[in-house]
Amino acid sequence: MNYNWNWRIFWEPSPNGTGNYLDMLLSGLVLTIEAAICAWIVALICGSLVGVLRTLPSRGANRFGFWYVELFRNMPLLVQLFLWFFVLPELLPRSWGLWLKQLPNAPFYTAVLGIGLFMSARVAVQLGAGINSLPRGQKMAGTALGLTTAQTYRYILLPMAFRIILPPLTSEFLNTIKNTSVAITIGLIELTAQARAMQEFSFQVFEAFTAATMLYLIVNIVVVTAMRYVERTVAIPGYMTGK
Amino acid sequence: MKYNPRIGKMMAVALAGALSAGSALAQELTGTLKNIKETGAITIGYRDSSIPFSYLDDNQKPVGFAMDICYRIVDAVKKELKLDKLEVKLNPVTSSTRIPLLANGTVDLECGSTTNNADRQKQISFTNTHFLTASRFVSKKSSKLNSIDDLKGKTVVSTSGTTNIKQLNEANAARNLGINIIPAKDHAEAFLMVETDRAVAFVMDDILLASLAAGSKDPDAYVISKDAFSKPEPYGIMLRKDDLPFKKVVDAATAELYKSPEGAKLYDKWFMQKVPPKGLNLNVPMGPEQKKAFAQPSDSPEPDAYTAM
């Protein structure tokens, strides 16, 4: 191995004039976290709605839920982002397309939407499975008490199902964070992109990516720890998810 | 002090002694040359889409200006090591993999369009410059942009991690232009941004812009600015750092090629004539800096070293 290690590189000024290389990586990390959180909110909202649709007694709703999941789950994320960013504006009427293209921060919004919808399909499946894993008697009990379907979901099924699927949702959130790196392809300069920029400027490849790996790892540890805490807080003693 | 001819004689003798000692030392090979001798093979790293420097033609075979130069280097190495047969292995590299693959010994030469600058020389070495390119912008003719100042307040794209985007940032700040700069992942994507009107212009090495425009759906729709963001910067073929015996062979081979009429002929072949796969002609005549770089081969990272008087 003929490689010139230089761990001090992080404190050397970066060529783009915004402080040193570490600042560059950290600015990418901020963007990664912002995009991941926004995308996760989109994923939770859309995913919960579709997940409920998939378990309703209506055939139309089931079918819609099924196709939604198949559409967003089966196309690679990379392709989806590319379609949203480059192809969609061309399909719209010209003036709308131009407006879309001139949007400031377009890569960020596209990434949030694209990654959010991709992940929402996964959340929907998880939630559907969570609801279906509850004993059938719960739903019947709700009906017997005179609750409407909406009330049964709101007060009985969803609180239980969400508790059951908290652990898999944690790993879906971690996936969302990692998936933000795909947004490089539409020009979102997040952590991975900054690491790549750093290697191009300085040719210190291994240092750049070691640092990026460490930062991703730290973020993941923080998320996992926080989610453990949430799991413990919402656990109901005596239920299958309680301790 | 009066000049004593005996000193000159002594020096000549000393020099001759040093030279013969040098050839004796040449028996004990080190570094890359030793590897090549032992394995009977040399590995060239090529790029898949750096037209016309190093790219895959329609038979998926790497060709290009830098590739031709590398084959000359291979011949020189073969001669130096007195080998009857030297196998040439080809290994694809990308901008991300070229450094690790060079560092870990997978490739011995990187033949592409890598900009030679002082920061990068801390990690690897370059042989003599084979091309000079300045940072300019490409735009649609219909947007009527001629100078850098015309970009005021517009959206301009450049590839992230390049020296070009850095120069664009600097010009933007220095001239107070208020340009909205968007980074793209790679050159093809950045050009797509101009093609789809997401950006009015794309700032990059002029030769890369020329090949992107020539390869686009409508080559006549684009124009490359006369106005440049930088002095022409050198491209070089990369090799491992601190491997002086190998570098000496490579430098000698490239210098000999560039100075000979062969160098100009090679240039002509790739920049003034139709090149595969589409039969594009980039039509970039040799500029004064390029002529100087060929007449006085140099591996200097400084653009000023190539300024033609």
XYZ file of C-alpha atoms in Angstrom:
552
model
C 0.000 0.000 0.000
C 1.509 3.242 -1.140
C -0.778 5.744 0.541
C 0.040 8.971 2.254
C -2.125 9.049 5.399
C -2.946 12.490 6.680
C -5.462 12.648 9.505
C -4.786 16.342 9.955
C -6.524 16.971 6.641
C -9.802 17.746 8.443
C -8.354 20.907 9.888
C -6.941 22.120 6.602
C -8.932 24.828 4.817
C -11.190 23.418 2.122
C -10.913 24.922 -1.360
C -14.529 26.047 -1.479
C -13.786 28.778 1.018
C -16.227 27.776 3.762
C -13.834 26.875 6.549
C -12.004 23.551 6.797
C -12.783 20.058 5.516
C -14.486 19.093 8.781
C -16.905 22.019 8.362
C -17.628 20.733 4.878
C -18.505 17.262 6.186
C -20.568 18.667 9.050
C -22.586 20.879 6.708
C -23.320 17.726 4.740
C -24.334 15.952 7.946
C -26.807 18.728 8.803
C -28.407 18.337 5.377
C -28.510 14.548 5.791
C -30.292 14.861 9.139
C -32.746 17.506 7.878
C -33.614 15.486 4.790
C -33.949 12.254 6.801
C -36.287 13.772 9.391
C -38.512 15.467 6.787
C -38.620 12.308 4.677
C -39.474 10.251 7.757
C -42.411 12.547 8.562
C -43.712 12.104 4.998
C -43.184 8.348 5.271
C -45.011 8.051 8.599
C -48.034 10.092 7.509
C -48.506 8.525 4.054
C -47.462 5.078 5.269
C -49.945 5.114 8.175
C -52.813 6.179 5.919
C -52.059 3.517 3.326
C -51.386 0.892 6.008
C -54.854 1.501 7.460
C -56.401 1.393 3.967
C -54.898 -2.041 3.435
C -56.730 -3.447 6.471
C -60.140 -1.769 6.023
C -63.153 -3.891 5.152
C -63.518 -2.022 1.829
C -62.282 -3.694 -1.351
C -61.532 -0.409 -3.119
C -59.352 0.787 -0.259
C -57.519 -2.550 -0.154
C -56.851 -2.400 -3.851
C -55.576 1.167 -3.677
C -53.305 0.259 -0.768
C -52.006 -2.770 -2.619
C -51.120 -0.844 -5.788
C -49.599 2.044 -3.869
C -47.247 -0.292 -2.059
C -46.370 -2.261 -5.196
C -45.602 0.955 -7.108
C -43.315 2.550 -4.546
C -41.734 -0.608 -3.202
C -40.766 -2.273 -6.464
C -38.976 0.571 -8.206
C -35.395 1.227 -7.054
C -35.093 4.437 -5.086
C -32.452 5.745 -7.456
C -34.839 5.411 -10.390
C -37.679 7.013 -8.459
C -35.634 10.075 -7.549
C -34.469 10.428 -11.137
C -38.058 10.243 -12.396
C -39.294 12.814 -9.878
C -36.453 15.201 -10.565
C -35.756 14.961 -14.284
C -38.780 13.369 -15.905
C -41.785 14.786 -14.040
C -41.120 18.459 -15.002
C -40.933 17.427 -18.666
C -44.368 15.750 -18.491
C -46.103 18.764 -16.975
C -47.326 21.753 -19.003
C -44.345 23.907 -19.934
C -44.971 26.776 -17.540
C -45.496 24.429 -14.589
C -42.379 22.475 -15.487
C -40.309 25.648 -15.631
C -41.689 26.766 -12.272
C -40.688 23.400 -10.796
C -37.209 23.615 -12.260
C -36.566 27.115 -10.951
C -37.640 26.223 -7.409
C -34.833 27.042 -5.006
C -33.616 23.943 -3.132
C -35.448 21.701 -5.589
C -33.089 18.755 -4.879
C -33.963 18.919 -1.183
C -37.731 18.895 -1.675
C -37.509 16.211 -4.333
C -35.339 14.056 -2.092
C -37.701 14.466 0.876
C -40.715 13.596 -1.242
C -39.061 10.765 -3.166
C -37.426 9.078 -0.176
C -40.520 9.769 1.965
C -42.865 8.023 -0.470
C -40.459 5.141 -1.040
C -40.232 4.557 2.701
C -43.973 5.107 3.186
C -44.683 1.915 1.253
C -42.525 0.029 3.741
C -44.194 1.710 6.709
C -47.600 0.839 5.236
C -46.717 -2.845 5.036
C -45.341 -2.826 8.580
C -48.460 -1.151 9.959
C -50.781 -3.441 8.014
C -48.919 -6.419 9.449
C -49.090 -4.894 12.929
C -52.853 -4.399 12.716
C -53.386 -7.900 11.314
C -51.301 -9.415 14.092
C -53.769 -8.228 16.724
C -56.320 -10.817 17.897
C -59.511 -10.576 15.826
C -61.477 -10.227 19.022
C -60.181 -6.673 19.513
C -61.944 -5.418 16.408
C -65.112 -7.298 17.321
C -65.026 -5.932 20.848
C -64.833 -2.432 19.398
C -67.878 -3.105 17.246
C -69.723 -4.638 20.215
C -69.042 -1.508 22.258
C -70.766 0.489 19.524
C -67.590 2.223 18.247
C -67.467 3.233 14.593
C -64.706 1.777 12.424
C -62.793 5.052 12.718
C -63.096 4.994 16.504
C -62.058 1.351 16.679
C -58.884 2.192 14.781
C -58.254 5.388 16.700
C -58.760 4.040 20.218
C -58.029 0.326 20.041
C -56.199 -1.000 16.988
C -53.694 1.718 16.089
C -52.351 2.355 19.622
C -51.654 -1.368 19.917
C -50.308 -1.854 16.394
C -47.925 1.085 16.605
C -46.504 -0.257 19.842
C -45.941 -3.646 18.224
C -44.144 -2.235 15.221
C -41.927 0.281 17.029
C -38.767 -1.863 16.730
C -39.117 -2.433 12.961
C -40.017 1.243 12.529
C -36.729 2.137 14.192
C -34.826 0.220 11.563
C -36.959 1.837 8.846
C -35.911 5.233 10.184
C -32.273 4.157 10.102
C -32.842 3.090 6.491
C -34.291 6.507 5.741
C -31.136 8.172 7.050
C -28.941 5.937 4.902
C -31.185 6.357 1.864
C -30.596 10.118 1.871
C -27.185 9.346 0.381
C -28.962 8.315 -2.833
C -30.002 11.951 -3.217
C -26.478 12.698 -4.479
C -27.850 11.720 -7.868
C -30.128 14.748 -7.955
C -27.516 17.147 -6.615
C -28.291 17.148 -2.897
C -24.911 17.756 -1.318
C -25.343 15.751 1.871
C -22.763 13.876 3.897
C -21.759 11.287 1.287
C -21.542 13.944 -1.402
C -19.346 16.129 0.805
C -17.096 13.145 1.516
C -16.783 12.632 -2.225
C -16.051 16.303 -2.772
C -13.389 16.136 -0.078
C -11.684 13.178 -1.756
C -11.736 14.959 -5.115
C -10.145 18.093 -3.672
C -7.547 16.497 -1.422
C -7.158 12.916 -2.745
C -7.318 11.739 0.887
C -9.952 9.132 0.020
C -9.792 6.914 3.077
C -9.819 9.740 5.587
C -12.862 11.321 3.935
C -14.935 8.172 3.928
C -13.775 7.047 7.376
C -15.059 10.337 8.741
C -18.362 9.997 6.870
C -18.766 6.456 8.210
C -18.134 7.630 11.752
C -20.684 10.422 11.422
C -23.347 8.043 10.072
C -22.564 5.642 12.901
C -22.936 8.353 15.543
C -26.275 9.467 14.103
C -27.507 5.859 14.069
C -26.448 5.283 17.684
C -28.303 8.438 18.746
C -31.447 7.313 16.907
C -31.329 3.781 18.320
C -30.826 5.057 21.860
C -33.666 7.552 21.511
C -36.009 4.904 20.105
C -35.201 2.484 22.959
C -36.225 5.231 25.328
C -39.466 5.824 23.400
C -40.229 2.084 23.414
C -39.793 1.935 27.166
C -41.878 5.063 27.713
C -44.904 3.930 25.716
C -44.849 0.300 26.831
C -47.997 -0.845 28.657
C -47.287 -3.358 31.427
C -49.005 -6.664 30.852
C -49.347 -6.365 27.063
C -47.242 -8.292 24.611
C -45.088 -5.246 23.960
C -44.819 -4.350 27.652
C -42.126 -5.667 29.907
C 38.540 32.984 -9.150
C 40.391 31.704 -12.141
C 38.875 28.749 -13.902
C 40.977 25.624 -13.628
C 40.356 23.180 -16.513
C 41.390 20.289 -14.265
C 38.266 20.780 -12.165
C 36.153 20.324 -15.251
C 37.985 17.081 -16.044
C 37.585 15.835 -12.517
C 33.920 16.604 -12.623
C 33.493 14.772 -15.913
C 35.233 11.718 -14.452
C 33.099 11.886 -11.318
C 29.975 12.182 -13.436
C 30.934 9.223 -15.602
C 31.569 7.216 -12.435
C 28.189 8.175 -11.064
C 26.480 7.193 -14.316
C 28.120 3.783 -14.480
C 27.231 3.274 -10.832
C 23.689 4.213 -11.795
C 23.467 1.536 -14.450
C 24.854 -0.983 -11.980
C 22.131 0.030 -9.542
C 19.522 -0.370 -12.258
C 19.940 -4.126 -11.831
C 18.362 -3.807 -8.419
C 14.863 -2.784 -9.289
C 12.453 -1.325 -6.777
C 8.804 -0.362 -6.669
C 6.645 -0.567 -9.759
C 9.446 -1.578 -12.121
C 10.279 -4.525 -9.859
C 6.637 -5.629 -9.810
C 6.360 -5.373 -13.576
C 9.534 -7.384 -14.066
C 8.379 -10.082 -11.653
C 4.841 -10.431 -12.954
C 5.526 -9.669 -16.613
C 2.450 -7.449 -16.600
C 1.560 -3.790 -16.236
C -1.930 -2.562 -15.346
C -3.462 0.534 -16.882
C -6.415 2.246 -15.248
C -8.844 3.710 -17.776
C -11.981 5.870 -17.505
C -15.175 4.766 -19.196
C -16.410 8.126 -20.448
C -13.695 10.768 -20.511
C -13.967 11.501 -24.233
C -11.513 11.826 -26.004
C -8.917 11.007 -23.343
C -9.949 7.614 -22.092
C -13.272 5.947 -22.816
C -14.926 2.814 -24.111
C -15.551 2.632 -27.859
C -18.361 0.654 -29.481
C -16.473 -2.614 -28.940
C -16.174 -1.835 -25.205
C -12.445 -1.383 -25.673
C -10.758 1.531 -23.899
C -9.373 4.056 -26.375
C -8.363 7.716 -26.331
C -5.578 10.248 -26.328
C -4.360 9.321 -22.837
C -4.632 5.615 -23.642
C -2.400 6.031 -26.707
C 0.141 7.858 -24.571
C 0.021 5.071 -21.989
C 0.696 2.436 -24.632
C 3.858 4.405 -25.534
C 4.838 4.377 -21.875
C 4.298 0.606 -21.791
C 6.647 0.225 -24.787
C 9.290 2.286 -23.002
C 8.964 0.215 -19.816
C 9.268 -2.974 -21.857
C 12.442 -1.651 -23.456
C 13.855 -0.471 -20.137
C 13.323 -3.853 -18.481
C 14.498 -5.710 -21.614
C 11.360 -7.862 -21.625
C 10.349 -9.832 -24.729
C 6.754 -9.855 -23.685
C 4.856 -7.456 -21.458
C 1.211 -8.165 -20.782
C -0.998 -5.066 -20.533
C -3.932 -5.460 -18.175
C -6.765 -2.966 -18.345
C -8.698 -1.987 -15.264
C -11.607 0.491 -15.202
C -11.379 3.312 -12.657
C -13.760 6.109 -11.657
C -12.957 9.421 -10.060
C -13.678 7.791 -6.693
C -11.652 4.630 -7.172
C -8.574 5.952 -8.975
C -6.654 6.848 -5.809
C -7.282 3.675 -3.769
C -6.566 1.443 -6.776
C -3.332 3.265 -7.505
C -2.318 3.244 -3.837
C -2.944 -0.466 -3.311
C -1.083 -1.491 -6.443
C -4.073 -2.608 -8.531
C -3.223 -0.145 -11.297
C 0.213 1.214 -12.179
C -0.827 4.142 -14.368
C -4.054 6.129 -14.433
C -4.694 7.253 -17.987
C -7.504 9.749 -18.107
C -8.205 13.407 -17.574
C -7.031 14.003 -14.026
C -6.141 17.588 -13.185
C -2.644 17.951 -11.813
C -2.579 20.284 -8.815
C -0.356 20.877 -5.804
C -2.795 19.426 -3.242
C -3.084 16.173 -5.164
C 0.687 15.879 -5.562
C 0.869 15.241 -1.816
C -0.813 11.894 -2.509
C 0.385 10.828 -5.964
C 2.752 11.840 -8.768
C 1.997 13.017 -12.269
C 4.048 12.561 -15.365
C 4.425 15.300 -17.973
C 1.274 17.219 -18.790
C -0.598 15.877 -21.811
C -3.321 18.480 -22.038
C -4.245 21.950 -20.802
C -7.767 23.066 -20.219
C -9.369 26.197 -18.812
C -12.599 26.506 -16.884
C -15.361 27.919 -19.109
C -19.128 27.581 -19.369
C -21.461 26.017 -21.878
C -24.944 27.428 -22.462
C -27.681 27.305 -25.041
C -27.137 29.772 -27.877
C -30.713 30.923 -27.352
C -29.870 32.247 -23.867
C -27.279 34.629 -25.397
C -24.710 34.442 -22.616
C -21.238 35.520 -23.637
C -19.275 36.642 -20.613
C -19.076 35.567 -16.986
C -20.871 38.795 -16.009
C -23.879 37.709 -18.095
C -24.494 34.962 -15.537
C -25.511 37.565 -12.945
C -28.444 36.356 -10.845
C -28.922 33.200 -12.931
C -28.809 29.540 -11.945
C -25.545 27.885 -12.921
C -24.516 24.265 -12.435
C -21.106 22.686 -11.938
C -19.909 19.260 -10.818
C -19.430 18.914 -7.074
C -15.908 18.290 -5.838
C -14.222 19.821 -8.870
C -11.857 22.766 -8.973
C -14.327 24.335 -11.410
C -17.104 24.747 -8.868
C -14.562 26.284 -6.549
C -13.557 28.827 -9.213
C -17.213 29.568 -9.889
C -17.776 30.218 -6.173
C -14.752 32.506 -6.095
C -15.833 34.486 -9.167
C -19.333 34.756 -7.740
C -18.040 36.241 -4.495
C -15.345 38.434 -6.047
C -17.566 40.021 -8.679
C -20.699 40.079 -6.552
C -22.769 38.320 -9.222
C -25.396 36.685 -7.027
C -25.330 33.497 -9.114
C -27.374 30.601 -7.741
C -24.842 27.770 -7.901
C -26.149 24.210 -7.927
C -23.809 21.242 -7.640
C -24.350 18.144 -9.770
C -23.163 14.609 -9.172
C -21.257 14.210 -12.432
C -20.647 15.894 -15.782
C -23.398 14.071 -17.653
C -25.958 15.080 -15.064
C -24.760 18.672 -14.992
C -25.105 18.884 -18.760
C -28.596 17.408 -18.472
C -29.454 20.298 -16.156
C -28.583 22.772 -18.915
C -30.372 20.648 -21.510
C -33.580 20.630 -19.447
C -33.287 24.356 -18.526
C -32.781 23.720 -14.821
C -29.633 25.800 -15.156
C -28.621 28.296 -17.838
C -24.958 27.342 -17.867
C -22.536 24.612 -16.811
C -19.016 25.516 -15.681
C -16.362 22.884 -16.425
C -13.069 22.191 -18.231
C -13.631 23.482 -21.749
C -12.551 20.251 -23.414
C -15.076 18.220 -21.442
C -17.766 20.762 -22.363
C -16.795 20.429 -26.007
C -17.192 16.660 -25.923
C -20.489 16.834 -23.997
C -21.925 19.368 -26.442
C -20.663 17.434 -29.468
C -22.267 14.266 -28.126
C -25.622 15.871 -27.312
C -28.819 15.542 -29.317
C -28.378 18.974 -30.897
C -24.698 20.017 -30.901
C -25.436 23.278 -32.717
C -27.695 24.517 -29.930
C -24.808 25.014 -27.511
C -21.977 27.486 -27.272
C -18.883 27.513 -25.063
C -17.864 30.856 -23.589
C -14.715 32.656 -24.685
C -14.505 34.044 -21.170
C -12.593 31.727 -18.831
C -12.665 31.365 -15.042
C -9.061 30.260 -14.832
C -5.760 29.939 -16.605
C -5.430 26.641 -18.472
C -4.773 23.859 -15.962
C -2.695 20.745 -16.669
C -3.991 17.178 -17.049
C -1.512 14.445 -16.258
C -1.215 10.666 -16.167
C -0.993 9.510 -12.552
C 1.449 7.115 -10.975
C 2.385 6.201 -7.410
C 4.266 8.761 -5.381
C 7.888 8.265 -4.317
C 8.665 5.726 -7.024
C 11.433 7.684 -8.727
C 12.925 4.959 -10.955
C 9.510 4.267 -12.512
C 8.685 7.952 -12.809
C 11.986 8.535 -14.578
C 11.135 5.939 -17.235
C 7.602 7.295 -17.633
C 8.733 10.920 -17.778
C 11.400 10.135 -20.355
C 8.900 8.243 -22.504
C 6.277 10.992 -22.412
C 8.811 13.781 -22.966
C 10.217 11.992 -25.986
C 6.746 11.447 -27.426
C 5.542 15.022 -26.893
C 8.655 16.588 -28.405
C 8.576 14.373 -31.479
C 6.209 14.996 -34.415
C 4.357 11.920 -33.115
C 2.976 13.989 -30.256
C 1.344 16.510 -32.580
C 0.060 13.648 -34.722
C -1.580 11.976 -31.743
C -3.141 15.297 -30.751
C -4.493 15.700 -34.249
C -5.921 12.198 -34.224
C -8.039 12.811 -31.113
C -8.878 16.507 -31.258
C -8.996 17.439 -34.947
C -10.448 14.331 -36.548
C -13.508 12.170 -36.113
C -13.271 9.896 -33.105
C -15.265 6.753 -32.325
C -17.936 5.724 -31.386
C -20.168 8.389 -32.981
C -17.624 9.920 -35.331
C -17.594 13.224 -33.452
C -15.018 15.811 -34.320
C -14.170 18.008 -31.332
C -12.265 20.417 -33.530
C -10.023 21.886 -30.841
C -6.830 23.193 -32.464
C -3.644 23.164 -30.431
C -3.372 26.394 -28.447
C -0.107 28.167 -27.593
C -0.057 26.692 -24.058
C -0.496 23.162 -25.412
C 2.328 23.732 -27.916
C 4.559 24.896 -25.098
C 3.641 21.919 -22.915
C 4.675 19.609 -25.748
C 7.854 21.528 -26.629
C 9.008 21.757 -23.006
C 7.455 18.800 -21.185
C 6.747 19.487 -17.514
C 4.880 17.899 -14.619
C 4.355 21.204 -12.831
C 0.955 21.661 -11.165
C 1.124 25.434 -11.630
C -0.928 26.907 -14.498
C 1.620 29.744 -14.713
C 4.311 27.274 -15.754
C 2.474 26.764 -19.045
C 1.819 30.369 -19.961
C 2.969 30.887 -23.514
C 4.844 34.096 -24.100
